[in-house]
Amino acid sequence: MQETLLLPLIIALPLLGFVILGLSGKRIGEPLAGWLASLLVLGSFLLGLFLLLQGGAKWTLAEWLPGIPFSLNLDNLSGVMLMVVAGVGLLIHVWAIGYMHGDPGYSRFFSYFNLFIAAMLVLILGDSLPVVFIGWEGVGLASYLLIGFWYHERVNADSARKAFIVNRIGDLGFLLAMGLLWSMFGTLSISELVEKVEAGGYSFTTLTLAGFFLLIGAIGKSAQVPLMVWLPDAMAGPTPVSALIHAATMVTAGVYLLVRHAFILHGDGFLAGLIVAVGLLTAFYGALCSLGQWDIKRIVAYTTLSQLGFMFVAVGVGAYWVAIFHIVTHAFFKALMFMTSGSVIHALGGEQDVRQMGGMRKYLPATHLHGLVATFASGGLVPLAGFWSKDAILAYSFEFGPWLWVLMLGASVLAALYSIRWYVLVFWGEYRGKAHPHESPAVMLWPNHILMGGALGVGFMGLPYVIDYKNFIEPYLNKAIGDFPHEKLPVVTEWVLIIISAVVAIAALWWGFRYFQQKMPAWYERFQTAALQGFYADAVYNALLVNPAKGLAELLFGGDKGLLSGFAGLGSLMGGLGGLLAKLETGALRFYLAGLLLALVLLLGWGVLR
Amino acid sequence: MIWLVASALLFSIGAYGALTRRTAILVFLSIELMLNAAALSLISFSKLSGSLDAQVVVLFIIAIAAAEVAVGLGLIVAIFRRRETTSVDALRQLRG
């Protein structure tokens, strides 16, 4: 660990890009603006890698708020996240150079994009909670700007507002947690909190409450049930935004926050159960919703929900490194899935309805390959990235309780099904639309090539112990997360679990591949109608919360208006009286004189008569 | 006492003139009458009380009235040159 000024520079680079492109982006123009933004992110990535190879870094500004230093910390955990955010973020930047080609807001887009990366880096590197909170809010702001990027359409602006408002609910949890931790320990620095919690001497119930508030924050940001409604609507933004928000950055922030505070969560049965329940619910909800969507991006959006549920389960069962591992693999295959979708949308001139697609494997061979790998990785096929992280989650779930393992296996069957459904609808069968598909330019293909390599390969960082004792990522991450020892499963059990999950994934993929090419039976159509609406979650929220709140707001507004018009009436009354008096002021000298004398006579008369 | 009655008469005539006359010069004359009425009453009070203090005040009144007439007449002449009238009812522009 070293104190170095290079650490804040990692954040400053994309922030600089935000300022430059924001102020004079129009003059820089296309495609230079995009390349500038990408280069700055590349700078952050390389700088982060350099510092990480030196064993991490710290940077502290002693007096920032009274009693709270501004501190950044690059350890193994934030380092891995940094690599993902800056690395995958960089690829998405480069890809967006091609995708956003010809958009009137080209440089504005990249300016926001850099802001997003900068905020996310603050969130990751922050070592005191207020610093994390700055990043947390910055990410919220950037996502608001980006989701509503095409603000000319009301739907997009509404979606952006929805994401912003729902996230505020989660932020309330974060703030409450901060206040509680401050009152308990008198510090908000994460490293100091770790020490103080280990030292003991506090109320465990209050700590559970703090953990619960943190969980609410994480639920909001990671779009878990019941705060999941903003994420599918966030598809209103351009496709690179979806890829960035969903794959690499914002939604994983909640999971990251929980892992960072593993020392609070660990060993707390109530919180563990709650997190597992939330994750499980989300995993199923997302998967089932995804199976009913027709919009290519909404299909993928719901799969993200489901995968985030997996990560929550991993946190709940105490497998913190696995949660991060799944973030890493997920970043690769989900970014690939989004950007493949984007390439298809690009090829079809903006078409997003999968019913107008099909047969793309003939027209777009390279994109087809990307889609295939993304599907297999997301569906959990051996030995692609998604399999290993998903398998680790399953193994830990089995330790937590075999019933959880069965449920999670069910969720992963759904994961295989929704992945293959997306693939079949887009790439197989005959082309059902009318556009003329064309393959994407090299600037979009190459990032996908790299991501495809990642989706194939990153899983090998964390092989299960029965295959390879040199699991690289577990000890690496645990150095930063802290050691939470658990008993390893017996070798035979572990092997059986791996084989079952592998076979199940293959079977589900194969069955889905056949099934989704047929005509759908009636029951599936009915299910689809419900799933298309997200099982009416929005409708329920509208009926229970939004409309009553609207009614109340209108009532208050009416009262306000009544009160205001009352004041206005009083004001105009006084004004009228004043106007009457003003009429006396005529300028006629003799009139004044008469008044003067009259007053004199009255005064004298009063004085004499008294 | 008779001087006081005379002073009141003089004042009343002045006030009546100031109220009824339209020409600025006549209004002015009436005001001079009122001033002199005040001076007369002051002198008679001084005589009655046997103190000379009020007479000093009267001297001041005479001096100030002289100055006032100089300035006032100047103003009236200037206004007449510009507006061709000295009717106080026509000169209403200076109201607040």
mmCIF file with all atom_site columns, C-alpha atoms in Angstrom, chain A residues 93-232:
data_model
loop_
_atom_site.group_PDB
_atom_site.id
_atom_site.type_symbol
_atom_site.label_atom_id
_atom_site.label_alt_id
_atom_site.label_comp_id
_atom_site.label_asym_id
_atom_site.label_entity_id
_atom_site.label_seq_id
_atom_site.pdbx_PDB_ins_code
_atom_site.Cartn_x
_atom_site.Cartn_y
_atom_site.Cartn_z
_atom_site.occupancy
_atom_site.B_iso_or_equiv
_atom_site.pdbx_formal_charge
_atom_site.auth_seq_id
_atom_site.auth_comp_id
_atom_site.auth_asym_id
_atom_site.auth_atom_id
_atom_site.pdbx_PDB_model_num
ATOM 1   C CA . HIS A 1 93  ? -16.976 3.210  -25.247 1.00 0.00 ? 93  HIS A CA 1
ATOM 2   C CA . VAL A 1 94  ? -15.202 2.010  -28.377 1.00 0.00 ? 94  VAL A CA 1
ATOM 3   C CA . TRP A 1 95  ? -18.248 0.099  -29.539 1.00 0.00 ? 95  TRP A CA 1
ATOM 4   C CA . ALA A 1 96  ? -20.398 3.181  -28.999 1.00 0.00 ? 96  ALA A CA 1
ATOM 5   C CA . ILE A 1 97  ? -18.188 5.128  -31.403 1.00 0.00 ? 97  ILE A CA 1
ATOM 6   C CA . GLY A 1 98  ? -19.689 2.986  -34.112 1.00 0.00 ? 98  GLY A CA 1
ATOM 7   C CA . TYR A 1 99  ? -23.167 2.669  -32.673 1.00 0.00 ? 99  TYR A CA 1
ATOM 8   C CA . MET A 1 100 ? -23.758 6.364  -32.014 1.00 0.00 ? 100 MET A CA 1
ATOM 9   C CA . HIS A 1 101 ? -22.466 7.310  -35.453 1.00 0.00 ? 101 HIS A CA 1
ATOM 10  C CA . GLY A 1 102 ? -24.497 10.164 -36.910 1.00 0.00 ? 102 GLY A CA 1
ATOM 11  C CA . ASP A 1 103 ? -26.423 10.946 -33.732 1.00 0.00 ? 103 ASP A CA 1
ATOM 12  C CA . PRO A 1 104 ? -26.879 14.697 -33.260 1.00 0.00 ? 104 PRO A CA 1
ATOM 13  C CA . GLY A 1 105 ? -25.940 14.390 -29.589 1.00 0.00 ? 105 GLY A CA 1
ATOM 14  C CA . TYR A 1 106 ? -22.762 12.441 -30.307 1.00 0.00 ? 106 TYR A CA 1
ATOM 15  C CA . SER A 1 107 ? -20.319 14.394 -28.131 1.00 0.00 ? 107 SER A CA 1
ATOM 16  C CA . ARG A 1 108 ? -22.912 15.000 -25.415 1.00 0.00 ? 108 ARG A CA 1
ATOM 17  C CA . PHE A 1 109 ? -23.332 11.248 -25.241 1.00 0.00 ? 109 PHE A CA 1
ATOM 18  C CA . PHE A 1 110 ? -19.645 10.640 -24.661 1.00 0.00 ? 110 PHE A CA 1
ATOM 19  C CA . SER A 1 111 ? -19.474 13.429 -22.138 1.00 0.00 ? 111 SER A CA 1
ATOM 20  C CA . TYR A 1 112 ? -22.179 11.721 -20.054 1.00 0.00 ? 112 TYR A CA 1
ATOM 21  C CA . PHE A 1 113 ? -20.502 8.391  -20.597 1.00 0.00 ? 113 PHE A CA 1
ATOM 22  C CA . ASN A 1 114 ? -17.272 9.671  -19.099 1.00 0.00 ? 114 ASN A CA 1
ATOM 23  C CA . LEU A 1 115 ? -19.180 11.152 -16.187 1.00 0.00 ? 115 LEU A CA 1
ATOM 24  C CA . PHE A 1 116 ? -20.720 7.760  -15.596 1.00 0.00 ? 116 PHE A CA 1
ATOM 25  C CA . ILE A 1 117 ? -17.349 6.051  -15.495 1.00 0.00 ? 117 ILE A CA 1
ATOM 26  C CA . ALA A 1 118 ? -15.915 8.723  -13.208 1.00 0.00 ? 118 ALA A CA 1
ATOM 27  C CA . ALA A 1 119 ? -18.808 8.434  -10.767 1.00 0.00 ? 119 ALA A CA 1
ATOM 28  C CA . MET A 1 120 ? -18.575 4.661  -10.786 1.00 0.00 ? 120 MET A CA 1
ATOM 29  C CA . LEU A 1 121 ? -14.856 4.849  -10.048 1.00 0.00 ? 121 LEU A CA 1
ATOM 30  C CA . VAL A 1 122 ? -15.539 7.150  -7.094  1.00 0.00 ? 122 VAL A CA 1
ATOM 31  C CA . LEU A 1 123 ? -18.079 4.648  -5.832  1.00 0.00 ? 123 LEU A CA 1
ATOM 32  C CA . ILE A 1 124 ? -15.633 1.777  -6.105  1.00 0.00 ? 124 ILE A CA 1
ATOM 33  C CA . LEU A 1 125 ? -12.535 3.483  -4.783  1.00 0.00 ? 125 LEU A CA 1
ATOM 34  C CA . GLY A 1 126 ? -14.168 5.448  -1.984  1.00 0.00 ? 126 GLY A CA 1
ATOM 35  C CA . ASP A 1 127 ? -12.970 4.324  1.394   1.00 0.00 ? 127 ASP A CA 1
ATOM 36  C CA . SER A 1 128 ? -15.289 6.430  3.488   1.00 0.00 ? 128 SER A CA 1
ATOM 37  C CA . LEU A 1 129 ? -19.011 6.149  3.114   1.00 0.00 ? 129 LEU A CA 1
ATOM 38  C CA . PRO A 1 130 ? -19.670 9.781  2.166   1.00 0.00 ? 130 PRO A CA 1
ATOM 39  C CA . VAL A 1 131 ? -17.193 9.409  -0.696  1.00 0.00 ? 131 VAL A CA 1
ATOM 40  C CA . VAL A 1 132 ? -18.929 6.237  -1.786  1.00 0.00 ? 132 VAL A CA 1
ATOM 41  C CA . PHE A 1 133 ? -22.169 8.137  -1.574  1.00 0.00 ? 133 PHE A CA 1
ATOM 42  C CA . ILE A 1 134 ? -20.884 10.811 -3.952  1.00 0.00 ? 134 ILE A CA 1
ATOM 43  C CA . GLY A 1 135 ? -20.169 8.106  -6.495  1.00 0.00 ? 135 GLY A CA 1
ATOM 44  C CA . TRP A 1 136 ? -23.469 6.435  -5.691  1.00 0.00 ? 136 TRP A CA 1
ATOM 45  C CA . GLU A 1 137 ? -25.388 9.628  -6.459  1.00 0.00 ? 137 GLU A CA 1
ATOM 46  C CA . GLY A 1 138 ? -23.152 10.487 -9.399  1.00 0.00 ? 138 GLY A CA 1
ATOM 47  C CA . VAL A 1 139 ? -23.967 7.173  -10.998 1.00 0.00 ? 139 VAL A CA 1
ATOM 48  C CA . GLY A 1 140 ? -27.636 7.876  -10.408 1.00 0.00 ? 140 GLY A CA 1
ATOM 49  C CA . LEU A 1 141 ? -27.319 11.262 -12.066 1.00 0.00 ? 141 LEU A CA 1
ATOM 50  C CA . ALA A 1 142 ? -25.368 9.922  -15.039 1.00 0.00 ? 142 ALA A CA 1
ATOM 51  C CA . SER A 1 143 ? -27.861 7.111  -15.536 1.00 0.00 ? 143 SER A CA 1
ATOM 52  C CA . TYR A 1 144 ? -30.667 9.663  -15.429 1.00 0.00 ? 144 TYR A CA 1
ATOM 53  C CA . LEU A 1 145 ? -28.953 11.731 -18.098 1.00 0.00 ? 145 LEU A CA 1
ATOM 54  C CA . LEU A 1 146 ? -28.192 8.711  -20.254 1.00 0.00 ? 146 LEU A CA 1
ATOM 55  C CA . ILE A 1 147 ? -31.515 6.899  -19.988 1.00 0.00 ? 147 ILE A CA 1
ATOM 56  C CA . GLY A 1 148 ? -33.233 10.109 -20.989 1.00 0.00 ? 148 GLY A CA 1
ATOM 57  C CA . PHE A 1 149 ? -30.606 10.788 -23.634 1.00 0.00 ? 149 PHE A CA 1
ATOM 58  C CA . TRP A 1 150 ? -33.155 10.922 -26.449 1.00 0.00 ? 150 TRP A CA 1
ATOM 59  C CA . TYR A 1 151 ? -35.260 13.303 -24.435 1.00 0.00 ? 151 TYR A CA 1
ATOM 60  C CA . HIS A 1 152 ? -37.395 14.414 -27.363 1.00 0.00 ? 152 HIS A CA 1
ATOM 61  C CA . GLU A 1 153 ? -39.692 11.483 -26.714 1.00 0.00 ? 153 GLU A CA 1
ATOM 62  C CA . ARG A 1 154 ? -41.718 11.702 -23.566 1.00 0.00 ? 154 ARG A CA 1
ATOM 63  C CA . VAL A 1 155 ? -41.409 7.962  -22.847 1.00 0.00 ? 155 VAL A CA 1
ATOM 64  C CA . ASN A 1 156 ? -37.646 8.230  -22.560 1.00 0.00 ? 156 ASN A CA 1
ATOM 65  C CA . ALA A 1 157 ? -37.762 11.193 -20.224 1.00 0.00 ? 157 ALA A CA 1
ATOM 66  C CA . ASP A 1 158 ? -40.348 9.392  -18.107 1.00 0.00 ? 158 ASP A CA 1
ATOM 67  C CA . SER A 1 159 ? -38.170 6.293  -17.892 1.00 0.00 ? 159 SER A CA 1
ATOM 68  C CA . ALA A 1 160 ? -35.215 8.397  -16.811 1.00 0.00 ? 160 ALA A CA 1
ATOM 69  C CA . ARG A 1 161 ? -37.296 10.011 -14.087 1.00 0.00 ? 161 ARG A CA 1
ATOM 70  C CA . LYS A 1 162 ? -38.580 6.634  -12.966 1.00 0.00 ? 162 LYS A CA 1
ATOM 71  C CA . ALA A 1 163 ? -35.068 5.257  -12.621 1.00 0.00 ? 163 ALA A CA 1
ATOM 72  C CA . PHE A 1 164 ? -34.015 8.349  -10.700 1.00 0.00 ? 164 PHE A CA 1
ATOM 73  C CA . ILE A 1 165 ? -36.948 8.341  -8.306  1.00 0.00 ? 165 ILE A CA 1
ATOM 74  C CA . VAL A 1 166 ? -36.911 4.629  -7.540  1.00 0.00 ? 166 VAL A CA 1
ATOM 75  C CA . ASN A 1 167 ? -33.206 4.884  -6.858  1.00 0.00 ? 167 ASN A CA 1
ATOM 76  C CA . ARG A 1 168 ? -33.824 7.675  -4.358  1.00 0.00 ? 168 ARG A CA 1
ATOM 77  C CA . ILE A 1 169 ? -35.736 5.183  -2.204  1.00 0.00 ? 169 ILE A CA 1
ATOM 78  C CA . GLY A 1 170 ? -32.654 3.031  -2.042  1.00 0.00 ? 170 GLY A CA 1
ATOM 79  C CA . ASP A 1 171 ? -30.515 6.073  -1.292  1.00 0.00 ? 171 ASP A CA 1
ATOM 80  C CA . LEU A 1 172 ? -32.611 6.764  1.763   1.00 0.00 ? 172 LEU A CA 1
ATOM 81  C CA . GLY A 1 173 ? -31.523 3.362  3.059   1.00 0.00 ? 173 GLY A CA 1
ATOM 82  C CA . PHE A 1 174 ? -27.891 4.207  2.374   1.00 0.00 ? 174 PHE A CA 1
ATOM 83  C CA . LEU A 1 175 ? -28.166 7.528  4.220   1.00 0.00 ? 175 LEU A CA 1
ATOM 84  C CA . LEU A 1 176 ? -29.850 5.943  7.215   1.00 0.00 ? 176 LEU A CA 1
ATOM 85  C CA . ALA A 1 177 ? -27.133 3.317  7.357   1.00 0.00 ? 177 ALA A CA 1
ATOM 86  C CA . MET A 1 178 ? -24.492 6.045  7.282   1.00 0.00 ? 178 MET A CA 1
ATOM 87  C CA . GLY A 1 179 ? -26.128 7.943  10.104  1.00 0.00 ? 179 GLY A CA 1
ATOM 88  C CA . LEU A 1 180 ? -26.502 4.816  12.191  1.00 0.00 ? 180 LEU A CA 1
ATOM 89  C CA . LEU A 1 181 ? -22.903 3.727  11.693  1.00 0.00 ? 181 LEU A CA 1
ATOM 90  C CA . TRP A 1 182 ? -21.692 7.221  12.540  1.00 0.00 ? 182 TRP A CA 1
ATOM 91  C CA . SER A 1 183 ? -23.658 7.276  15.768  1.00 0.00 ? 183 SER A CA 1
ATOM 92  C CA . MET A 1 184 ? -22.399 3.812  16.672  1.00 0.00 ? 184 MET A CA 1
ATOM 93  C CA . PHE A 1 185 ? -18.727 4.121  15.832  1.00 0.00 ? 185 PHE A CA 1
ATOM 94  C CA . GLY A 1 186 ? -18.038 7.803  15.250  1.00 0.00 ? 186 GLY A CA 1
ATOM 95  C CA . THR A 1 187 ? -16.326 7.136  11.958  1.00 0.00 ? 187 THR A CA 1
ATOM 96  C CA . LEU A 1 188 ? -17.426 6.542  8.407   1.00 0.00 ? 188 LEU A CA 1
ATOM 97  C CA . SER A 1 189 ? -14.162 5.246  6.999   1.00 0.00 ? 189 SER A CA 1
ATOM 98  C CA . ILE A 1 190 ? -14.715 1.670  5.876   1.00 0.00 ? 190 ILE A CA 1
ATOM 99  C CA . SER A 1 191 ? -11.284 0.453  6.966   1.00 0.00 ? 191 SER A CA 1
ATOM 100 C CA . GLU A 1 192 ? -11.770 1.936  10.425  1.00 0.00 ? 192 GLU A CA 1
ATOM 101 C CA . LEU A 1 193 ? -15.255 0.478  10.644  1.00 0.00 ? 193 LEU A CA 1
ATOM 102 C CA . VAL A 1 194 ? -13.803 -2.976 9.994   1.00 0.00 ? 194 VAL A CA 1
ATOM 103 C CA . GLU A 1 195 ? -11.444 -2.581 12.934  1.00 0.00 ? 195 GLU A CA 1
ATOM 104 C CA . LYS A 1 196 ? -14.121 -1.222 15.248  1.00 0.00 ? 196 LYS A CA 1
ATOM 105 C CA . VAL A 1 197 ? -16.567 -3.976 14.399  1.00 0.00 ? 197 VAL A CA 1
ATOM 106 C CA . GLU A 1 198 ? -13.918 -6.571 15.043  1.00 0.00 ? 198 GLU A CA 1
ATOM 107 C CA . ALA A 1 199 ? -13.070 -4.937 18.354  1.00 0.00 ? 199 ALA A CA 1
ATOM 108 C CA . GLY A 1 200 ? -16.668 -5.416 19.443  1.00 0.00 ? 200 GLY A CA 1
ATOM 109 C CA . GLY A 1 201 ? -18.388 -3.594 22.270  1.00 0.00 ? 201 GLY A CA 1
ATOM 110 C CA . TYR A 1 202 ? -21.518 -2.423 20.520  1.00 0.00 ? 202 TYR A CA 1
ATOM 111 C CA . SER A 1 203 ? -25.114 -3.497 20.153  1.00 0.00 ? 203 SER A CA 1
ATOM 112 C CA . PHE A 1 204 ? -25.538 -6.270 17.622  1.00 0.00 ? 204 PHE A CA 1
ATOM 113 C CA . THR A 1 205 ? -29.176 -5.391 17.034  1.00 0.00 ? 205 THR A CA 1
ATOM 114 C CA . THR A 1 206 ? -28.241 -1.898 15.941  1.00 0.00 ? 206 THR A CA 1
ATOM 115 C CA . LEU A 1 207 ? -25.578 -3.318 13.655  1.00 0.00 ? 207 LEU A CA 1
ATOM 116 C CA . THR A 1 208 ? -28.212 -5.557 12.090  1.00 0.00 ? 208 THR A CA 1
ATOM 117 C CA . LEU A 1 209 ? -30.352 -2.493 11.555  1.00 0.00 ? 209 LEU A CA 1
ATOM 118 C CA . ALA A 1 210 ? -27.446 -0.716 9.866   1.00 0.00 ? 210 ALA A CA 1
ATOM 119 C CA . GLY A 1 211 ? -26.946 -3.771 7.673   1.00 0.00 ? 211 GLY A CA 1
ATOM 120 C CA . PHE A 1 212 ? -30.631 -3.762 6.859   1.00 0.00 ? 212 PHE A CA 1
ATOM 121 C CA . PHE A 1 213 ? -30.497 -0.124 5.737   1.00 0.00 ? 213 PHE A CA 1
ATOM 122 C CA . LEU A 1 214 ? -27.464 -0.886 3.610   1.00 0.00 ? 214 LEU A CA 1
ATOM 123 C CA . LEU A 1 215 ? -29.418 -3.735 2.083   1.00 0.00 ? 215 LEU A CA 1
ATOM 124 C CA . ILE A 1 216 ? -32.226 -1.357 1.142   1.00 0.00 ? 216 ILE A CA 1
ATOM 125 C CA . GLY A 1 217 ? -29.690 0.848  -0.582  1.00 0.00 ? 217 GLY A CA 1
ATOM 126 C CA . ALA A 1 218 ? -28.307 -2.154 -2.448  1.00 0.00 ? 218 ALA A CA 1
ATOM 127 C CA . ILE A 1 219 ? -31.791 -3.314 -3.414  1.00 0.00 ? 219 ILE A CA 1
ATOM 128 C CA . GLY A 1 220 ? -32.524 0.043  -4.984  1.00 0.00 ? 220 GLY A CA 1
ATOM 129 C CA . LYS A 1 221 ? -29.318 0.274  -6.953  1.00 0.00 ? 221 LYS A CA 1
ATOM 130 C CA . SER A 1 222 ? -29.248 -3.379 -7.982  1.00 0.00 ? 222 SER A CA 1
ATOM 131 C CA . ALA A 1 223 ? -32.927 -3.351 -8.906  1.00 0.00 ? 223 ALA A CA 1
ATOM 132 C CA . GLN A 1 224 ? -33.975 -6.244 -6.706  1.00 0.00 ? 224 GLN A CA 1
ATOM 133 C CA . VAL A 1 225 ? -37.568 -7.056 -5.885  1.00 0.00 ? 225 VAL A CA 1
ATOM 134 C CA . PRO A 1 226 ? -39.418 -4.883 -4.820  1.00 0.00 ? 226 PRO A CA 1
ATOM 135 C CA . LEU A 1 227 ? -37.513 -1.953 -6.327  1.00 0.00 ? 227 LEU A CA 1
ATOM 136 C CA . MET A 1 228 ? -36.926 -3.635 -9.695  1.00 0.00 ? 228 MET A CA 1
ATOM 137 C CA . VAL A 1 229 ? -39.376 -1.596 -11.759 1.00 0.00 ? 229 VAL A CA 1
ATOM 138 C CA . TRP A 1 230 ? -36.893 0.987  -13.003 1.00 0.00 ? 230 TRP A CA 1
ATOM 139 C CA . LEU A 1 231 ? -34.475 -1.381 -14.690 1.00 0.00 ? 231 LEU A CA 1
ATOM 140 C CA . PRO A 1 232 ? -36.520 -2.689 -17.645 1.00 0.00 ? 232 PRO A CA 1
#
